[in-house]
Amino acid sequence: MSLLVAVLHSDGAVLFANAALENVLGLSRRTLEGVDFAQFFTDPALLQTALEGARSHDFAALRFEGSLKRLHHEAVPVHVSVAEAELPGEVLVELWPLEQQARQDREERLREQAQAHKELIRNLAHEIKNPLGGIRGAAQLLEMELASPDLAEYTQVIIHEADRLQSLVDRLLAPHRHPHEVGDVNIHEVCERVRSLVLAEHPQGLRIEQDYDISIPEFRGDRAQLIQALLNVVQNAAQALAQRMAQGDACITLRTRVARQITLGRERHRLALELHVIDNGPGVPEALRERIFYPLVSGRDGGSGLGLTLAQTFVQRHHGMIECDSTPGRTDFRILIPLP
């Protein structure tokens, strides 16, 4: 369950806490049992007042907004429901993390937008593809009929631009052409492959640090697509570090961790791969932060705006999601993929 649940004695002592609540508080059920649950709220009086109402049968259910304190973490805002339990003298407390709900809504919105963009791009690319072939062919025929070789310069411009647009269309259609080839994937082999490719491309001024959790198990996935997805994200980070590379202090960190009790696409997963690509660049411009995964959106001169779009598509094929948290000096792309 993604819902946080506690069963309390009428005096507020914890009788039961589910796994989701244990995970948020960072405490085991055995540690929580018998403890006054109100102490985990930033304003304990809110729960204490609700428990007094439950004891005196003033209501069937009471709802309020509160905030749960967490060990070594910031407090998490929650929507709280307090109601009498089936057994006399017991109170059921249900808590919905508001940030989790907002995150789920954002994920759902991103998935819907990605699907709409894919359909639009696929249809648009097919509509562009056929006229392009005709334009290129007509330019070639025209070039053969020209009396003056000097005029061939103009037909070559037409052919070159048609080829450039054809290349763009092929890249737009690439994710829909390749079948999903599933096999056993070791995420650290994927990381090392990408690391070597990017360092070969940027041999001077760039450091790529490894921070791996080697206990992460293999999982079923398309290795080639995951390499391409991670390569696009890391290359995007490297391109943003051009100025720091010139200074010789550009750094990208590849960090792998296991995340527990993660909700992706409104489905709860016990375990998930959490792969971070962290760079010390200038950060994503605020105007682009909500649109960086949209196709043809780029914050770099000459950028195609397809790298992150394709990365998101490939990760979504693995039932995962890419998120971005960016401030000047630190940008963190977080790739989440469910684990078995």
mmCIF file of C-alpha atoms in Angstrom:
data_model
loop_
_atom_site.group_PDB
_atom_site.id
_atom_site.type_symbol
_atom_site.label_atom_id
_atom_site.label_comp_id
_atom_site.label_asym_id
_atom_site.label_seq_id
_atom_site.Cartn_x
_atom_site.Cartn_y
_atom_site.Cartn_z
ATOM 1 C CA MET A 1 0.000 0.000 0.000
ATOM 2 C CA SER A 2 1.163 3.531 -0.765
ATOM 3 C CA LEU A 3 -1.231 4.850 1.888
ATOM 4 C CA LEU A 4 0.321 5.395 5.341
ATOM 5 C CA VAL A 5 -1.706 3.609 8.030
ATOM 6 C CA ALA A 6 -1.466 3.515 11.830
ATOM 7 C CA VAL A 7 -3.773 1.945 14.396
ATOM 8 C CA LEU A 8 -3.602 3.761 17.731
ATOM 9 C CA HIS A 9 -4.881 3.155 21.199
ATOM 10 C CA SER A 10 -7.343 5.876 22.179
ATOM 11 C CA ASP A 11 -4.562 7.494 24.239
ATOM 12 C CA GLY A 12 -2.415 7.854 21.082
ATOM 13 C CA ALA A 13 0.004 4.926 21.557
ATOM 14 C CA VAL A 14 0.853 3.056 18.336
ATOM 15 C CA LEU A 15 -0.566 -0.462 18.095
ATOM 16 C CA PHE A 16 0.213 -1.046 14.412
ATOM 17 C CA ALA A 17 2.028 0.734 11.564
ATOM 18 C CA ASN A 18 2.141 -0.477 7.967
ATOM 19 C CA ALA A 19 5.274 -0.743 5.817
ATOM 20 C CA ALA A 20 4.648 2.543 3.984
ATOM 21 C CA LEU A 21 4.548 4.450 7.293
ATOM 22 C CA GLU A 22 7.701 2.666 8.501
ATOM 23 C CA ASN A 23 9.443 3.721 5.294
ATOM 24 C CA VAL A 24 8.450 7.402 5.569
ATOM 25 C CA LEU A 25 9.375 7.705 9.255
ATOM 26 C CA GLY A 26 12.545 5.632 8.881
ATOM 27 C CA LEU A 27 11.568 3.511 11.907
ATOM 28 C CA SER A 28 10.560 -0.132 12.236
ATOM 29 C CA ARG A 29 7.129 -1.246 13.396
ATOM 30 C CA ARG A 30 8.645 -2.735 16.540
ATOM 31 C CA THR A 31 10.239 0.624 17.382
ATOM 32 C CA LEU A 32 6.957 2.468 16.798
ATOM 33 C CA GLU A 33 4.757 0.156 18.902
ATOM 34 C CA GLY A 34 3.733 1.767 22.173
ATOM 35 C CA VAL A 35 5.103 5.203 21.210
ATOM 36 C CA ASP A 36 2.888 8.302 21.332
ATOM 37 C CA PHE A 37 2.151 8.892 17.632
ATOM 38 C CA ALA A 38 1.504 12.612 18.133
ATOM 39 C CA GLN A 39 5.231 13.195 18.684
ATOM 40 C CA PHE A 40 5.852 12.498 14.984
ATOM 41 C CA PHE A 41 3.780 15.533 13.972
ATOM 42 C CA THR A 42 5.351 18.977 13.780
ATOM 43 C CA ASP A 43 2.189 20.166 15.582
ATOM 44 C CA PRO A 44 1.231 17.308 17.975
ATOM 45 C CA ALA A 45 -1.856 19.204 19.197
ATOM 46 C CA LEU A 46 -3.630 18.522 15.890
ATOM 47 C CA LEU A 47 -3.635 14.749 16.427
ATOM 48 C CA GLN A 48 -4.249 15.049 20.172
ATOM 49 C CA THR A 49 -7.390 17.112 19.504
ATOM 50 C CA ALA A 50 -8.566 14.556 16.950
ATOM 51 C CA LEU A 51 -8.034 11.691 19.411
ATOM 52 C CA GLU A 52 -10.056 13.534 22.086
ATOM 53 C CA GLY A 53 -12.892 13.876 19.583
ATOM 54 C CA ALA A 54 -12.681 10.161 18.734
ATOM 55 C CA ARG A 55 -12.805 9.180 22.418
ATOM 56 C CA SER A 56 -15.921 11.279 22.984
ATOM 57 C CA HIS A 57 -17.527 10.071 19.709
ATOM 58 C CA ASP A 58 -17.810 13.641 18.402
ATOM 59 C CA PHE A 59 -17.388 12.527 14.786
ATOM 60 C CA ALA A 60 -17.286 9.489 12.517
ATOM 61 C CA ALA A 61 -14.133 10.706 10.758
ATOM 62 C CA LEU A 62 -12.040 13.856 11.062
ATOM 63 C CA ARG A 63 -9.705 15.163 8.361
ATOM 64 C CA PHE A 64 -6.942 17.729 8.667
ATOM 65 C CA GLU A 65 -3.649 18.790 7.101
ATOM 66 C CA GLY A 66 -0.485 18.097 9.065
ATOM 67 C CA SER A 67 3.217 17.479 8.697
ATOM 68 C CA LEU A 68 5.167 14.351 9.673
ATOM 69 C CA LYS A 69 8.678 14.645 11.108
ATOM 70 C CA ARG A 70 11.238 12.243 9.590
ATOM 71 C CA LEU A 71 14.588 11.006 10.858
ATOM 72 C CA HIS A 72 17.389 12.994 9.138
ATOM 73 C CA HIS A 73 14.944 14.321 6.519
ATOM 74 C CA GLU A 74 12.664 17.287 6.023
ATOM 75 C CA ALA A 75 9.097 16.972 7.307
ATOM 76 C CA VAL A 76 6.592 15.617 4.795
ATOM 77 C CA PRO A 77 3.178 17.313 4.468
ATOM 78 C CA VAL A 78 0.261 14.882 4.785
ATOM 79 C CA HIS A 79 -3.512 14.813 4.617
ATOM 80 C CA VAL A 80 -4.730 12.983 7.748
ATOM 81 C CA SER A 81 -7.961 11.074 8.369
ATOM 82 C CA VAL A 82 -8.788 9.952 11.932
ATOM 83 C CA ALA A 83 -11.678 7.544 12.550
ATOM 84 C CA GLU A 84 -12.762 5.005 15.154
ATOM 85 C CA ALA A 85 -11.537 1.479 14.387
ATOM 86 C CA GLU A 86 -13.670 -1.654 14.551
ATOM 87 C CA LEU A 87 -12.374 -2.656 17.990
ATOM 88 C CA PRO A 88 -13.393 -0.491 20.961
ATOM 89 C CA GLY A 89 -10.660 1.817 22.231
ATOM 90 C CA GLU A 90 -8.766 1.813 18.927
ATOM 91 C CA VAL A 91 -8.394 4.614 16.371
ATOM 92 C CA LEU A 92 -7.494 4.276 12.695
ATOM 93 C CA VAL A 93 -5.224 6.987 11.262
ATOM 94 C CA GLU A 94 -4.719 7.207 7.484
ATOM 95 C CA LEU A 95 -2.192 9.617 5.974
ATOM 96 C CA TRP A 96 -1.732 10.665 2.334
ATOM 97 C CA PRO A 97 1.643 12.328 1.594
ATOM 98 C CA LEU A 98 0.759 15.472 -0.340
ATOM 99 C CA GLU A 99 4.125 15.624 -2.127
ATOM 100 C CA GLN A 100 3.618 12.038 -3.290
ATOM 101 C CA GLN A 101 0.186 12.888 -4.659
ATOM 102 C CA ALA A 102 1.616 15.918 -6.461
ATOM 103 C CA ARG A 103 4.414 13.756 -7.861
ATOM 104 C CA GLN A 104 1.959 11.117 -9.083
ATOM 105 C CA ASP A 105 -0.154 13.782 -10.767
ATOM 106 C CA ARG A 106 2.961 15.198 -12.424
ATOM 107 C CA GLU A 107 4.038 11.749 -13.627
ATOM 108 C CA GLU A 108 0.582 11.072 -15.026
ATOM 109 C CA ARG A 109 0.627 14.413 -16.823
ATOM 110 C CA LEU A 110 4.094 13.720 -18.254
ATOM 111 C CA ARG A 111 3.024 10.297 -19.508
ATOM 112 C CA GLU A 112 -0.087 11.700 -21.174
ATOM 113 C CA GLN A 113 1.923 14.499 -22.772
ATOM 114 C CA ALA A 114 4.608 12.067 -23.941
ATOM 115 C CA GLN A 115 1.978 9.842 -25.565
ATOM 116 C CA ALA A 116 0.353 12.818 -27.299
ATOM 117 C CA HIS A 117 3.734 14.058 -28.511
ATOM 118 C CA LYS A 118 4.675 10.624 -29.840
ATOM 119 C CA GLU A 119 1.479 10.399 -31.870
ATOM 120 C CA LEU A 120 1.907 13.943 -33.182
ATOM 121 C CA ILE A 121 5.559 13.387 -34.120
ATOM 122 C CA ARG A 122 4.881 10.061 -35.791
ATOM 123 C CA ASN A 123 2.059 11.477 -37.917
ATOM 124 C CA LEU A 124 3.972 14.663 -38.731
ATOM 125 C CA ALA A 125 7.134 12.749 -39.667
ATOM 126 C CA HIS A 126 5.236 10.513 -42.071
ATOM 127 C CA GLU A 127 3.588 13.535 -43.669
ATOM 128 C CA ILE A 128 6.984 15.232 -44.157
ATOM 129 C CA LYS A 129 8.808 12.130 -45.402
ATOM 130 C CA ASN A 130 7.005 11.660 -48.736
ATOM 131 C CA PRO A 131 7.241 15.297 -50.006
ATOM 132 C CA LEU A 132 10.926 15.345 -49.022
ATOM 133 C CA GLY A 133 11.677 12.468 -51.353
ATOM 134 C CA GLY A 134 9.905 14.264 -54.176
ATOM 135 C CA ILE A 135 11.763 17.539 -53.541
ATOM 136 C CA ARG A 136 15.143 15.807 -53.477
ATOM 137 C CA GLY A 137 14.418 13.809 -56.611
ATOM 138 C CA ALA A 138 13.213 16.897 -58.506
ATOM 139 C CA ALA A 139 16.368 18.808 -57.486
ATOM 140 C CA GLN A 140 18.563 15.986 -58.798
ATOM 141 C CA LEU A 141 16.706 15.894 -62.123
ATOM 142 C CA LEU A 142 16.887 19.677 -62.382
ATOM 143 C CA GLU A 143 20.636 19.611 -61.763
ATOM 144 C CA MET A 144 21.095 17.208 -64.671
ATOM 145 C CA GLU A 145 19.289 19.641 -67.015
ATOM 146 C CA LEU A 146 21.184 22.774 -66.015
ATOM 147 C CA ALA A 147 23.270 24.355 -68.756
ATOM 148 C CA SER A 148 25.611 26.174 -66.392
ATOM 149 C CA PRO A 149 27.558 24.167 -63.741
ATOM 150 C CA ASP A 150 27.545 27.290 -61.549
ATOM 151 C CA LEU A 151 23.795 26.912 -61.015
ATOM 152 C CA ALA A 152 24.333 23.440 -59.508
ATOM 153 C CA GLU A 153 25.258 25.192 -56.264
ATOM 154 C CA TYR A 154 21.579 26.018 -55.741
ATOM 155 C CA THR A 155 20.318 22.519 -56.439
ATOM 156 C CA GLN A 156 22.962 21.164 -54.038
ATOM 157 C CA VAL A 157 21.543 23.431 -51.313
ATOM 158 C CA ILE A 158 18.087 21.909 -51.922
ATOM 159 C CA ILE A 159 19.475 18.354 -51.823
ATOM 160 C CA HIS A 160 21.566 19.043 -48.703
ATOM 161 C CA GLU A 161 18.643 20.576 -46.786
ATOM 162 C CA ALA A 162 16.320 17.766 -47.871
ATOM 163 C CA ASP A 163 18.857 15.238 -46.555
ATOM 164 C CA ARG A 164 19.127 17.162 -43.279
ATOM 165 C CA LEU A 165 15.352 17.112 -42.815
ATOM 166 C CA GLN A 166 15.280 13.419 -43.739
ATOM 167 C CA SER A 167 17.851 12.725 -41.018
ATOM 168 C CA LEU A 168 15.730 14.632 -38.491
ATOM 169 C CA VAL A 169 12.609 12.684 -39.503
ATOM 170 C CA ASP A 170 14.503 9.387 -39.164
ATOM 171 C CA ARG A 171 15.583 10.352 -35.642
ATOM 172 C CA LEU A 172 12.006 11.281 -34.744
ATOM 173 C CA LEU A 173 10.763 7.890 -35.924
ATOM 174 C CA ALA A 174 13.686 5.874 -34.487
ATOM 175 C CA PRO A 175 12.032 4.838 -31.178
ATOM 176 C CA HIS A 176 8.985 3.489 -33.019
ATOM 177 C CA ARG A 177 10.975 1.431 -35.529
ATOM 178 C CA HIS A 178 13.175 -0.642 -33.247
ATOM 179 C CA PRO A 179 11.606 -3.646 -31.485
ATOM 180 C CA HIS A 180 11.934 -3.989 -27.717
ATOM 181 C CA GLU A 181 14.645 -6.678 -27.302
ATOM 182 C CA VAL A 182 14.523 -7.913 -23.723
ATOM 183 C CA GLY A 183 17.385 -9.641 -21.929
ATOM 184 C CA ASP A 184 19.255 -9.592 -18.623
ATOM 185 C CA VAL A 185 20.704 -6.132 -17.914
ATOM 186 C CA ASN A 186 23.475 -5.221 -15.493
ATOM 187 C CA ILE A 187 23.014 -1.479 -14.934
ATOM 188 C CA HIS A 188 26.675 -0.980 -14.018
ATOM 189 C CA GLU A 189 27.810 -2.453 -17.343
ATOM 190 C CA VAL A 190 25.483 0.079 -18.982
ATOM 191 C CA CYS A 191 26.971 2.900 -16.874
ATOM 192 C CA GLU A 192 30.561 1.910 -17.672
ATOM 193 C CA ARG A 193 29.802 1.665 -21.389
ATOM 194 C CA VAL A 194 28.321 5.170 -21.388
ATOM 195 C CA ARG A 195 31.137 6.501 -19.219
ATOM 196 C CA SER A 196 33.801 5.273 -21.644
ATOM 197 C CA LEU A 197 31.957 6.700 -24.673
ATOM 198 C CA VAL A 198 31.543 10.158 -23.151
ATOM 199 C CA LEU A 199 35.130 10.338 -21.847
ATOM 200 C CA ALA A 200 36.388 9.364 -25.309
ATOM 201 C CA GLU A 201 34.392 12.261 -26.750
ATOM 202 C CA HIS A 202 35.547 14.715 -24.033
ATOM 203 C CA PRO A 203 39.071 13.610 -23.012
ATOM 204 C CA GLN A 204 40.090 16.957 -21.507
ATOM 205 C CA GLY A 205 38.630 18.795 -18.510
ATOM 206 C CA LEU A 206 35.831 16.300 -17.689
ATOM 207 C CA ARG A 207 35.757 13.866 -14.765
ATOM 208 C CA ILE A 208 33.038 11.198 -14.464
ATOM 209 C CA GLU A 209 32.827 9.769 -10.945
ATOM 210 C CA GLN A 210 31.288 6.397 -10.073
ATOM 211 C CA ASP A 211 29.165 5.909 -6.970
ATOM 212 C CA TYR A 212 27.635 2.462 -7.420
ATOM 213 C CA ASP A 213 25.602 0.181 -5.192
ATOM 214 C CA ILE A 214 26.964 -3.153 -6.410
ATOM 215 C CA SER A 215 24.170 -5.079 -4.661
ATOM 216 C CA ILE A 216 21.642 -3.990 -7.320
ATOM 217 C CA PRO A 217 20.463 -7.152 -9.116
ATOM 218 C CA GLU A 218 20.206 -7.700 -12.853
ATOM 219 C CA PHE A 219 16.771 -7.084 -14.347
ATOM 220 C CA ARG A 220 14.985 -7.738 -17.613
ATOM 221 C CA GLY A 221 15.285 -4.937 -20.119
ATOM 222 C CA ASP A 222 16.578 -3.756 -23.484
ATOM 223 C CA ARG A 223 20.291 -3.125 -22.950
ATOM 224 C CA ALA A 224 20.756 -1.154 -26.176
ATOM 225 C CA GLN A 225 17.853 1.188 -25.409
ATOM 226 C CA LEU A 226 19.052 1.765 -21.851
ATOM 227 C CA ILE A 227 22.574 2.552 -23.089
ATOM 228 C CA GLN A 228 21.114 5.036 -25.568
ATOM 229 C CA ALA A 229 18.845 6.613 -22.916
ATOM 230 C CA LEU A 230 21.679 7.045 -20.393
ATOM 231 C CA LEU A 231 24.091 8.197 -23.118
ATOM 232 C CA ASN A 232 21.656 10.937 -24.166
ATOM 233 C CA VAL A 233 21.334 12.163 -20.565
ATOM 234 C CA VAL A 234 25.087 12.091 -19.880
ATOM 235 C CA GLN A 235 25.914 13.755 -23.206
ATOM 236 C CA ASN A 236 23.360 16.438 -22.406
ATOM 237 C CA ALA A 237 25.145 17.014 -19.075
ATOM 238 C CA ALA A 238 28.558 17.084 -20.772
ATOM 239 C CA GLN A 239 27.394 19.665 -23.310
ATOM 240 C CA ALA A 240 26.119 21.852 -20.470
ATOM 241 C CA LEU A 241 29.591 21.678 -18.882
ATOM 242 C CA ALA A 242 31.488 23.220 -21.806
ATOM 243 C CA GLN A 243 32.549 26.281 -19.801
ATOM 244 C CA ARG A 244 33.662 24.209 -16.806
ATOM 245 C CA MET A 245 35.592 21.858 -19.117
ATOM 246 C CA ALA A 246 37.566 24.860 -20.331
ATOM 247 C CA GLN A 247 38.376 25.590 -16.670
ATOM 248 C CA GLY A 248 39.235 21.924 -16.066
ATOM 249 C CA ASP A 249 36.778 21.281 -13.202
ATOM 250 C CA ALA A 250 33.759 19.739 -14.970
ATOM 251 C CA CYS A 251 32.341 16.762 -13.076
ATOM 252 C CA ILE A 252 29.539 14.270 -13.708
ATOM 253 C CA THR A 253 28.586 11.691 -11.075
ATOM 254 C CA LEU A 254 26.870 8.403 -11.940
ATOM 255 C CA ARG A 255 25.157 7.138 -8.780
ATOM 256 C CA THR A 256 23.086 3.961 -8.420
ATOM 257 C CA ARG A 257 20.869 3.115 -5.472
ATOM 258 C CA VAL A 258 17.912 0.884 -4.639
ATOM 259 C CA ALA A 259 14.715 2.813 -3.888
ATOM 260 C CA ARG A 260 11.997 1.150 -1.844
ATOM 261 C CA GLN A 261 8.222 1.498 -1.988
ATOM 262 C CA ILE A 262 8.216 3.645 -5.136
ATOM 263 C CA THR A 263 5.058 4.572 -7.031
ATOM 264 C CA LEU A 264 5.435 4.837 -10.818
ATOM 265 C CA GLY A 265 2.434 5.432 -13.025
ATOM 266 C CA ARG A 266 0.157 4.955 -9.992
ATOM 267 C CA GLU A 267 1.566 1.444 -9.509
ATOM 268 C CA ARG A 268 3.420 0.646 -6.299
ATOM 269 C CA HIS A 269 6.784 -1.142 -6.625
ATOM 270 C CA ARG A 270 8.597 -2.753 -3.722
ATOM 271 C CA LEU A 271 12.016 -2.060 -5.263
ATOM 272 C CA ALA A 272 13.240 0.230 -8.018
ATOM 273 C CA LEU A 273 16.561 1.173 -9.576
ATOM 274 C CA GLU A 274 17.455 4.793 -8.846
ATOM 275 C CA LEU A 275 20.150 6.037 -11.245
ATOM 276 C CA HIS A 276 21.339 9.628 -10.816
ATOM 277 C CA VAL A 277 23.287 11.653 -13.376
ATOM 278 C CA ILE A 278 24.564 14.674 -11.436
ATOM 279 C CA ASP A 279 26.603 17.502 -12.951
ATOM 280 C CA ASN A 280 28.094 20.730 -11.595
ATOM 281 C CA GLY A 281 27.007 22.834 -14.565
ATOM 282 C CA PRO A 282 24.965 26.050 -14.695
ATOM 283 C CA GLY A 283 21.633 24.267 -14.338
ATOM 284 C CA VAL A 284 18.560 24.069 -16.551
ATOM 285 C CA PRO A 285 17.055 27.508 -17.295
ATOM 286 C CA GLU A 286 13.899 27.965 -15.247
ATOM 287 C CA ALA A 287 11.846 28.660 -18.372
ATOM 288 C CA LEU A 288 12.736 25.192 -19.725
ATOM 289 C CA ARG A 289 12.443 23.044 -16.582
ATOM 290 C CA GLU A 290 8.851 22.007 -17.229
ATOM 291 C CA ARG A 291 9.520 21.387 -20.935
ATOM 292 C CA ILE A 292 12.939 19.752 -21.182
ATOM 293 C CA PHE A 293 11.447 16.362 -22.136
ATOM 294 C CA TYR A 294 9.271 17.871 -24.875
ATOM 295 C CA PRO A 295 10.425 17.110 -28.436
ATOM 296 C CA LEU A 296 12.363 19.828 -30.286
ATOM 297 C CA VAL A 297 12.893 21.845 -27.084
ATOM 298 C CA SER A 298 16.562 22.645 -26.463
ATOM 299 C CA GLY A 299 18.410 25.142 -24.297
ATOM 300 C CA ARG A 300 21.532 24.896 -26.453
ATOM 301 C CA ASP A 301 22.260 26.614 -29.744
ATOM 302 C CA GLY A 302 22.259 24.002 -32.496
ATOM 303 C CA GLY A 303 20.623 21.358 -30.285
ATOM 304 C CA SER A 304 17.982 19.135 -31.882
ATOM 305 C CA GLY A 305 15.881 18.885 -28.734
ATOM 306 C CA LEU A 306 15.483 15.123 -29.226
ATOM 307 C CA GLY A 307 18.059 13.599 -26.840
ATOM 308 C CA LEU A 308 16.051 13.833 -23.615
ATOM 309 C CA THR A 309 12.781 13.074 -25.414
ATOM 310 C CA LEU A 310 14.196 9.797 -26.738
ATOM 311 C CA ALA A 311 15.744 8.993 -23.329
ATOM 312 C CA GLN A 312 12.358 9.449 -21.635
ATOM 313 C CA THR A 313 10.689 7.263 -24.292
ATOM 314 C CA PHE A 314 13.188 4.418 -23.821
ATOM 315 C CA VAL A 315 12.913 4.551 -20.014
ATOM 316 C CA GLN A 316 9.109 4.614 -20.176
ATOM 317 C CA ARG A 317 9.305 1.442 -22.260
ATOM 318 C CA HIS A 318 10.811 -0.105 -19.107
ATOM 319 C CA HIS A 319 7.828 1.204 -17.062
ATOM 320 C CA GLY A 320 10.100 3.860 -15.571
ATOM 321 C CA MET A 321 10.468 7.624 -15.517
ATOM 322 C CA ILE A 322 13.169 10.307 -15.734
ATOM 323 C CA GLU A 323 12.905 13.312 -13.410
ATOM 324 C CA CYS A 324 15.037 16.431 -13.211
ATOM 325 C CA ASP A 325 15.965 18.578 -10.227
ATOM 326 C CA SER A 326 18.147 21.535 -11.156
ATOM 327 C CA THR A 327 19.718 24.493 -9.421
ATOM 328 C CA PRO A 328 22.758 26.547 -10.518
ATOM 329 C CA GLY A 329 25.809 24.393 -9.818
ATOM 330 C CA ARG A 330 23.937 21.104 -9.490
ATOM 331 C CA THR A 331 21.615 19.329 -11.925
ATOM 332 C CA ASP A 332 20.337 15.859 -11.044
ATOM 333 C CA PHE A 333 18.615 13.652 -13.638
ATOM 334 C CA ARG A 334 17.033 10.759 -11.752
ATOM 335 C CA ILE A 335 16.145 7.609 -13.698
ATOM 336 C CA LEU A 336 13.709 5.238 -11.942
ATOM 337 C CA ILE A 337 13.072 1.709 -13.254
ATOM 338 C CA PRO A 338 11.153 -1.024 -11.349
ATOM 339 C CA LEU A 339 13.210 -3.999 -10.163
ATOM 340 C CA PRO A 340 11.933 -7.574 -9.794
#
